[in-house]
mmCIF file of C-alpha atoms in Angstrom:
data_model
loop_
_atom_site.group_PDB
_atom_site.id
_atom_site.type_symbol
_atom_site.label_atom_id
_atom_site.label_comp_id
_atom_site.label_asym_id
_atom_site.label_seq_id
_atom_site.Cartn_x
_atom_site.Cartn_y
_atom_site.Cartn_z
ATOM 1 C CA UNK A 106 0.123 0.061 -0.101
ATOM 2 C CA UNK A 107 1.295 3.386 -0.869
ATOM 3 C CA UNK A 108 2.505 5.590 2.395
ATOM 4 C CA UNK A 109 -0.079 7.984 1.673
ATOM 5 C CA UNK A 110 -3.088 5.545 1.944
ATOM 6 C CA UNK A 111 -2.086 5.099 5.317
ATOM 7 C CA UNK A 112 -2.584 8.502 6.709
ATOM 8 C CA UNK A 113 -6.229 8.491 5.446
ATOM 9 C CA UNK A 114 -8.690 8.486 8.540
ATOM 10 C CA UNK A 115 -11.741 8.145 6.614
ATOM 11 C CA UNK A 116 -12.705 6.645 3.527
ATOM 12 C CA UNK A 117 -15.836 6.350 1.326
ATOM 13 C CA UNK A 118 -16.094 3.770 -1.408
ATOM 14 C CA UNK A 119 -19.226 4.622 -3.569
ATOM 15 C CA UNK A 120 -20.357 2.328 -5.894
ATOM 16 C CA UNK A 121 -23.456 2.047 -8.441
ATOM 17 C CA UNK A 122 -24.678 -1.629 -7.071
ATOM 18 C CA UNK A 123 -24.061 -4.014 -4.278
ATOM 19 C CA UNK A 124 -20.827 -5.968 -4.859
ATOM 20 C CA UNK A 125 -19.203 -3.061 -6.940
ATOM 21 C CA UNK A 126 -17.010 -1.752 -4.162
ATOM 22 C CA UNK A 127 -15.983 -5.182 -2.869
ATOM 23 C CA UNK A 128 -15.044 -6.779 -6.256
ATOM 24 C CA UNK A 129 -12.985 -3.709 -7.421
ATOM 25 C CA UNK A 130 -11.644 -2.472 -4.511
ATOM 26 C CA UNK A 131 -12.341 -4.832 -1.454
ATOM 27 C CA UNK A 132 -8.650 -5.572 -0.819
ATOM 28 C CA UNK A 133 -8.001 -2.004 -0.651
ATOM 29 C CA UNK A 134 -10.642 -1.316 1.838
ATOM 30 C CA UNK A 135 -9.971 -4.091 4.015
ATOM 31 C CA UNK A 136 -6.261 -3.040 4.381
ATOM 32 C CA UNK A 137 -7.364 0.613 5.227
ATOM 33 C CA UNK A 138 -9.466 -0.440 7.781
ATOM 34 C CA UNK A 139 -7.063 -2.674 9.238
ATOM 35 C CA UNK A 140 -4.641 0.401 9.323
ATOM 36 C CA UNK A 141 -7.004 2.244 11.612
ATOM 37 C CA UNK A 142 -9.038 4.147 8.751
ATOM 38 C CA UNK A 143 -12.621 4.232 9.006
ATOM 39 C CA UNK A 144 -14.220 2.840 5.807
ATOM 40 C CA UNK A 145 -17.540 2.944 4.680
ATOM 41 C CA UNK A 146 -19.092 1.429 1.632
ATOM 42 C CA UNK A 147 -21.663 3.127 -0.151
ATOM 43 C CA UNK A 148 -24.109 1.873 -2.473
ATOM 44 C CA UNK A 149 -25.893 4.214 -4.998
ATOM 45 C CA UNK A 150 -28.755 1.555 -5.300
ATOM 46 C CA UNK A 151 -29.986 -1.488 -3.908
ATOM 47 C CA UNK A 152 -29.287 -3.596 -7.215
ATOM 48 C CA UNK A 153 -32.912 -4.026 -7.779
ATOM 49 C CA UNK A 154 -32.777 -5.432 -11.392
ATOM 50 C CA UNK A 155 -29.797 -8.132 -10.437
ATOM 51 C CA UNK A 156 -32.279 -11.164 -9.896
ATOM 52 C CA UNK A 157 -33.872 -12.288 -12.966
ATOM 53 C CA UNK A 158 -37.564 -13.228 -12.309
ATOM 54 C CA UNK A 159 -37.530 -11.191 -9.091
ATOM 55 C CA UNK A 160 -39.407 -7.966 -8.589
ATOM 56 C CA UNK A 161 -37.504 -4.894 -7.710
ATOM 57 C CA UNK A 162 -38.210 -4.881 -4.014
ATOM 58 C CA UNK A 163 -37.662 -8.854 -4.171
ATOM 59 C CA UNK A 164 -34.444 -8.333 -5.508
ATOM 60 C CA UNK A 165 -33.318 -5.167 -3.225
ATOM 61 C CA UNK A 166 -34.196 -7.263 -0.088
ATOM 62 C CA UNK A 167 -31.742 -9.973 -1.030
ATOM 63 C CA UNK A 168 -29.310 -7.809 -2.288
ATOM 64 C CA UNK A 169 -29.051 -5.497 0.767
ATOM 65 C CA UNK A 170 -28.712 -8.963 2.785
ATOM 66 C CA UNK A 171 -25.987 -9.556 0.892
ATOM 67 C CA UNK A 172 -23.826 -6.426 1.222
ATOM 68 C CA UNK A 173 -24.380 -6.403 4.864
ATOM 69 C CA UNK A 174 -22.906 -9.959 5.218
ATOM 70 C CA UNK A 175 -20.103 -8.424 2.593
ATOM 71 C CA UNK A 176 -19.253 -5.685 4.817
ATOM 72 C CA UNK A 177 -19.138 -7.986 8.060
ATOM 73 C CA UNK A 178 -16.570 -10.245 6.095
ATOM 74 C CA UNK A 179 -14.353 -7.114 5.740
ATOM 75 C CA UNK A 180 -15.155 -5.398 8.707
ATOM 76 C CA UNK A 181 -16.336 -1.972 7.332
ATOM 77 C CA UNK A 182 -19.619 -0.135 7.633
ATOM 78 C CA UNK A 183 -21.953 0.662 5.096
ATOM 79 C CA UNK A 184 -24.502 3.123 3.735
ATOM 80 C CA UNK A 185 -27.432 2.959 1.226
ATOM 81 C CA UNK A 186 -28.448 5.602 -1.095
ATOM 82 C CA UNK A 187 -31.928 5.942 -2.961
ATOM 83 C CA UNK A 188 -31.269 5.360 -6.668
ATOM 84 C CA UNK A 189 -32.929 2.380 -8.596
ATOM 85 C CA UNK A 190 -30.930 0.144 -10.597
ATOM 86 C CA UNK A 191 -30.992 0.485 -14.258
ATOM 87 C CA UNK A 192 -32.490 3.766 -13.958
ATOM 88 C CA UNK A 193 -30.270 6.175 -12.388
ATOM 89 C CA UNK A 194 -30.351 9.732 -13.053
ATOM 90 C CA UNK A 195 -27.827 12.798 -12.973
ATOM 91 C CA UNK A 196 -30.147 15.962 -12.073
ATOM 92 C CA UNK A 197 -29.987 18.786 -9.712
ATOM 93 C CA UNK A 198 -31.576 16.763 -6.940
ATOM 94 C CA UNK A 199 -29.372 13.952 -7.474
ATOM 95 C CA UNK A 200 -26.242 15.864 -7.531
ATOM 96 C CA UNK A 201 -27.543 17.494 -4.108
ATOM 97 C CA UNK A 202 -28.207 13.993 -2.882
ATOM 98 C CA UNK A 203 -24.508 13.038 -3.460
ATOM 99 C CA UNK A 204 -22.859 16.122 -2.056
ATOM 100 C CA UNK A 205 -24.837 16.137 0.976
ATOM 101 C CA UNK A 206 -24.077 12.367 1.802
ATOM 102 C CA UNK A 207 -20.210 13.379 1.333
ATOM 103 C CA UNK A 208 -20.528 16.221 3.307
ATOM 104 C CA UNK A 209 -22.007 14.445 6.098
ATOM 105 C CA UNK A 210 -19.437 11.385 6.093
ATOM 106 C CA UNK A 211 -16.514 14.288 5.656
ATOM 107 C CA UNK A 212 -14.273 11.729 4.188
ATOM 108 C CA UNK A 213 -10.411 12.215 3.563
ATOM 109 C CA UNK A 214 -10.440 10.029 0.530
ATOM 110 C CA UNK A 215 -13.208 8.852 -1.927
ATOM 111 C CA UNK A 216 -13.016 6.165 -4.271
ATOM 112 C CA UNK A 217 -15.436 5.217 -7.090
ATOM 113 C CA UNK A 218 -15.974 3.880 -10.392
ATOM 114 C CA UNK A 219 -13.758 4.932 -13.419
ATOM 115 C CA UNK A 220 -16.147 6.858 -15.636
ATOM 116 C CA UNK A 221 -15.340 5.471 -19.088
ATOM 117 C CA UNK A 222 -17.649 2.612 -18.609
ATOM 118 C CA UNK A 223 -19.810 0.460 -20.420
ATOM 119 C CA UNK A 224 -22.490 0.397 -17.758
ATOM 120 C CA UNK A 225 -24.692 3.405 -17.362
ATOM 121 C CA UNK A 226 -25.378 2.993 -13.595
ATOM 122 C CA UNK A 227 -21.282 3.015 -13.172
ATOM 123 C CA UNK A 228 -20.890 6.469 -15.385
ATOM 124 C CA UNK A 229 -23.746 8.242 -13.291
ATOM 125 C CA UNK A 230 -22.151 7.227 -10.021
ATOM 126 C CA UNK A 231 -18.676 8.487 -11.236
ATOM 127 C CA UNK A 232 -20.180 11.732 -12.413
ATOM 128 C CA UNK A 233 -22.109 12.529 -9.179
ATOM 129 C CA UNK A 234 -19.051 11.736 -7.128
ATOM 130 C CA UNK A 235 -16.752 13.878 -9.466
ATOM 131 C CA UNK A 236 -19.586 16.971 -8.997
ATOM 132 C CA UNK A 237 -19.451 16.239 -5.260
ATOM 133 C CA UNK A 238 -15.565 16.502 -5.091
ATOM 134 C CA UNK A 239 -15.490 19.985 -7.075
ATOM 135 C CA UNK A 240 -18.305 21.660 -4.714
ATOM 136 C CA UNK A 241 -17.694 20.290 -1.512
ATOM 137 C CA UNK A 242 -16.140 22.518 1.194
ATOM 138 C CA UNK A 243 -14.443 19.850 2.860
ATOM 139 C CA UNK A 244 -11.278 18.922 0.620
ATOM 140 C CA UNK A 245 -10.723 15.096 -0.103
ATOM 141 C CA UNK A 246 -8.733 12.918 -2.312
ATOM 142 C CA UNK A 247 -10.312 11.118 -5.140
ATOM 143 C CA UNK A 248 -9.575 7.969 -6.848
ATOM 144 C CA UNK A 249 -10.996 5.770 -9.495
ATOM 145 C CA UNK A 250 -11.325 1.822 -9.756
ATOM 146 C CA UNK A 251 -11.622 -0.383 -12.252
ATOM 147 C CA UNK A 252 -14.510 -2.819 -13.089
ATOM 148 C CA UNK A 253 -14.381 -5.828 -15.175
ATOM 149 C CA UNK A 254 -11.768 -4.182 -17.478
ATOM 150 C CA UNK A 255 -12.237 -4.506 -21.248
ATOM 151 C CA UNK A 256 -15.795 -5.249 -20.996
ATOM 152 C CA UNK A 257 -17.080 -2.590 -18.410
ATOM 153 C CA UNK A 258 -13.983 -0.030 -17.616
ATOM 154 C CA UNK A 259 -12.216 1.253 -20.915
ATOM 155 C CA UNK A 260 -9.080 3.091 -21.311
ATOM 156 C CA UNK A 261 -8.068 2.638 -17.537
ATOM 157 C CA UNK A 262 -4.328 3.430 -17.274
ATOM 158 C CA UNK A 263 -3.421 3.259 -13.440
ATOM 159 C CA UNK A 264 -0.991 5.122 -11.931
ATOM 160 C CA UNK A 265 -1.257 3.583 -7.879
ATOM 161 C CA UNK A 266 -1.193 -0.038 -7.134
ATOM 162 C CA UNK A 267 -2.250 -1.559 -3.695
ATOM 163 C CA UNK A 268 -0.679 -5.031 -3.064
ATOM 164 C CA UNK A 269 -3.331 -6.937 -1.771
ATOM 165 C CA UNK A 270 -1.796 -10.292 -1.317
ATOM 166 C CA UNK A 271 -2.360 -10.305 2.196
ATOM 167 C CA UNK A 272 -6.012 -9.856 2.102
ATOM 168 C CA UNK A 273 -6.957 -11.224 -1.203
ATOM 169 C CA UNK A 274 -8.487 -14.446 0.303
ATOM 170 C CA UNK A 275 -10.803 -12.168 2.747
ATOM 171 C CA UNK A 276 -11.723 -10.091 -0.297
ATOM 172 C CA UNK A 277 -12.719 -13.005 -2.106
ATOM 173 C CA UNK A 278 -15.145 -14.367 0.764
ATOM 174 C CA UNK A 279 -16.770 -10.689 0.503
ATOM 175 C CA UNK A 280 -17.303 -11.065 -3.117
ATOM 176 C CA UNK A 281 -18.842 -14.586 -2.427
ATOM 177 C CA UNK A 282 -21.614 -13.011 0.095
ATOM 178 C CA UNK A 283 -23.219 -11.904 -3.160
ATOM 179 C CA UNK A 284 -24.661 -15.152 -4.167
ATOM 180 C CA UNK A 285 -27.308 -14.136 -6.334
ATOM 181 C CA UNK A 286 -24.791 -12.193 -8.675
ATOM 182 C CA UNK A 287 -22.799 -15.408 -9.957
ATOM 183 C CA UNK A 288 -19.636 -14.412 -7.534
ATOM 184 C CA UNK A 289 -17.490 -17.201 -9.050
ATOM 185 C CA UNK A 290 -17.675 -16.009 -12.376
ATOM 186 C CA UNK A 291 -17.167 -12.300 -11.173
ATOM 187 C CA UNK A 292 -13.987 -13.422 -9.548
ATOM 188 C CA UNK A 293 -12.460 -16.304 -11.671
ATOM 189 C CA UNK A 294 -13.773 -14.624 -14.952
ATOM 190 C CA UNK A 295 -12.537 -10.966 -14.078
ATOM 191 C CA UNK A 296 -11.179 -9.830 -10.776
ATOM 192 C CA UNK A 297 -8.934 -12.349 -10.027
ATOM 193 C CA UNK A 298 -7.243 -12.174 -13.613
ATOM 194 C CA UNK A 299 -7.385 -8.533 -12.852
ATOM 195 C CA UNK A 300 -5.540 -8.656 -9.668
ATOM 196 C CA UNK A 301 -2.877 -10.715 -10.967
ATOM 197 C CA UNK A 302 -2.193 -8.804 -13.847
ATOM 198 C CA UNK A 303 -1.970 -5.581 -11.976
ATOM 199 C CA UNK A 304 0.368 -7.423 -9.480
ATOM 200 C CA UNK A 305 2.453 -8.175 -12.134
ATOM 201 C CA UNK A 306 2.713 -4.658 -13.222
ATOM 202 C CA UNK A 307 3.469 -3.918 -9.590
ATOM 203 C CA UNK A 308 5.768 -6.493 -8.983
ATOM 204 C CA UNK A 309 3.662 -8.388 -6.160
ATOM 205 C CA UNK A 310 1.502 -11.555 -6.282
ATOM 206 C CA UNK A 311 -1.864 -9.599 -6.483
ATOM 207 C CA UNK A 312 -2.883 -5.873 -6.586
ATOM 208 C CA UNK A 313 -5.670 -3.457 -7.179
ATOM 209 C CA UNK A 314 -5.091 -0.516 -9.419
ATOM 210 C CA UNK A 315 -6.678 3.257 -9.010
ATOM 211 C CA UNK A 316 -6.207 6.383 -10.916
ATOM 212 C CA UNK A 317 -5.741 9.454 -8.905
ATOM 213 C CA UNK A 318 -7.636 12.760 -10.021
ATOM 214 C CA UNK A 319 -4.745 15.423 -9.921
ATOM 215 C CA UNK A 320 -6.169 18.345 -11.823
ATOM 216 C CA UNK A 321 -7.260 21.612 -10.021
ATOM 217 C CA UNK A 322 -11.240 21.973 -9.180
ATOM 218 C CA UNK A 323 -12.127 25.041 -11.388
#
């Protein structure tokens, strides 16, 4: 882990759906929490359209229960927002909602989706967080994570790597809590190969990769 990551006292990980934070950055979440940082996993939606044949309410109930178990495995807190899976919005009300949440939590750092992504909900989540980063009176660092790179995240060229070798198994257990989402496929087809590849890039067995937003806010 980068030395600067160890200086953070509170981190928010803001994902579009239950399982996004866990699969994309769960190792980093665990390492930060273990290092004394307060970590909160925020979910823009409850994954209402993530279970075929289930109603929106039925799917949301199942997926909320899964994220609670995943957060227990990682040892982190969680917070739910109010958007609906598959019909996320960007408008004045939603911008305000995200800004209010972040200002209430007062994080030192926020991690969210890389904005060039084939999934609309991922793009919406990223843009809402970026707008809050620009407008918040409380300065926080902003990092982007990757999701199923090649199919979802596009043109992601990381600058920062976190060695997650020591906590990879714990991360994978957290992802497996999302039983309704074919977690074996998420891990074996996408995120474990990504961890191994990013590990090779950063000369360790397994890593997660991030892009840091450098530019001024104006």
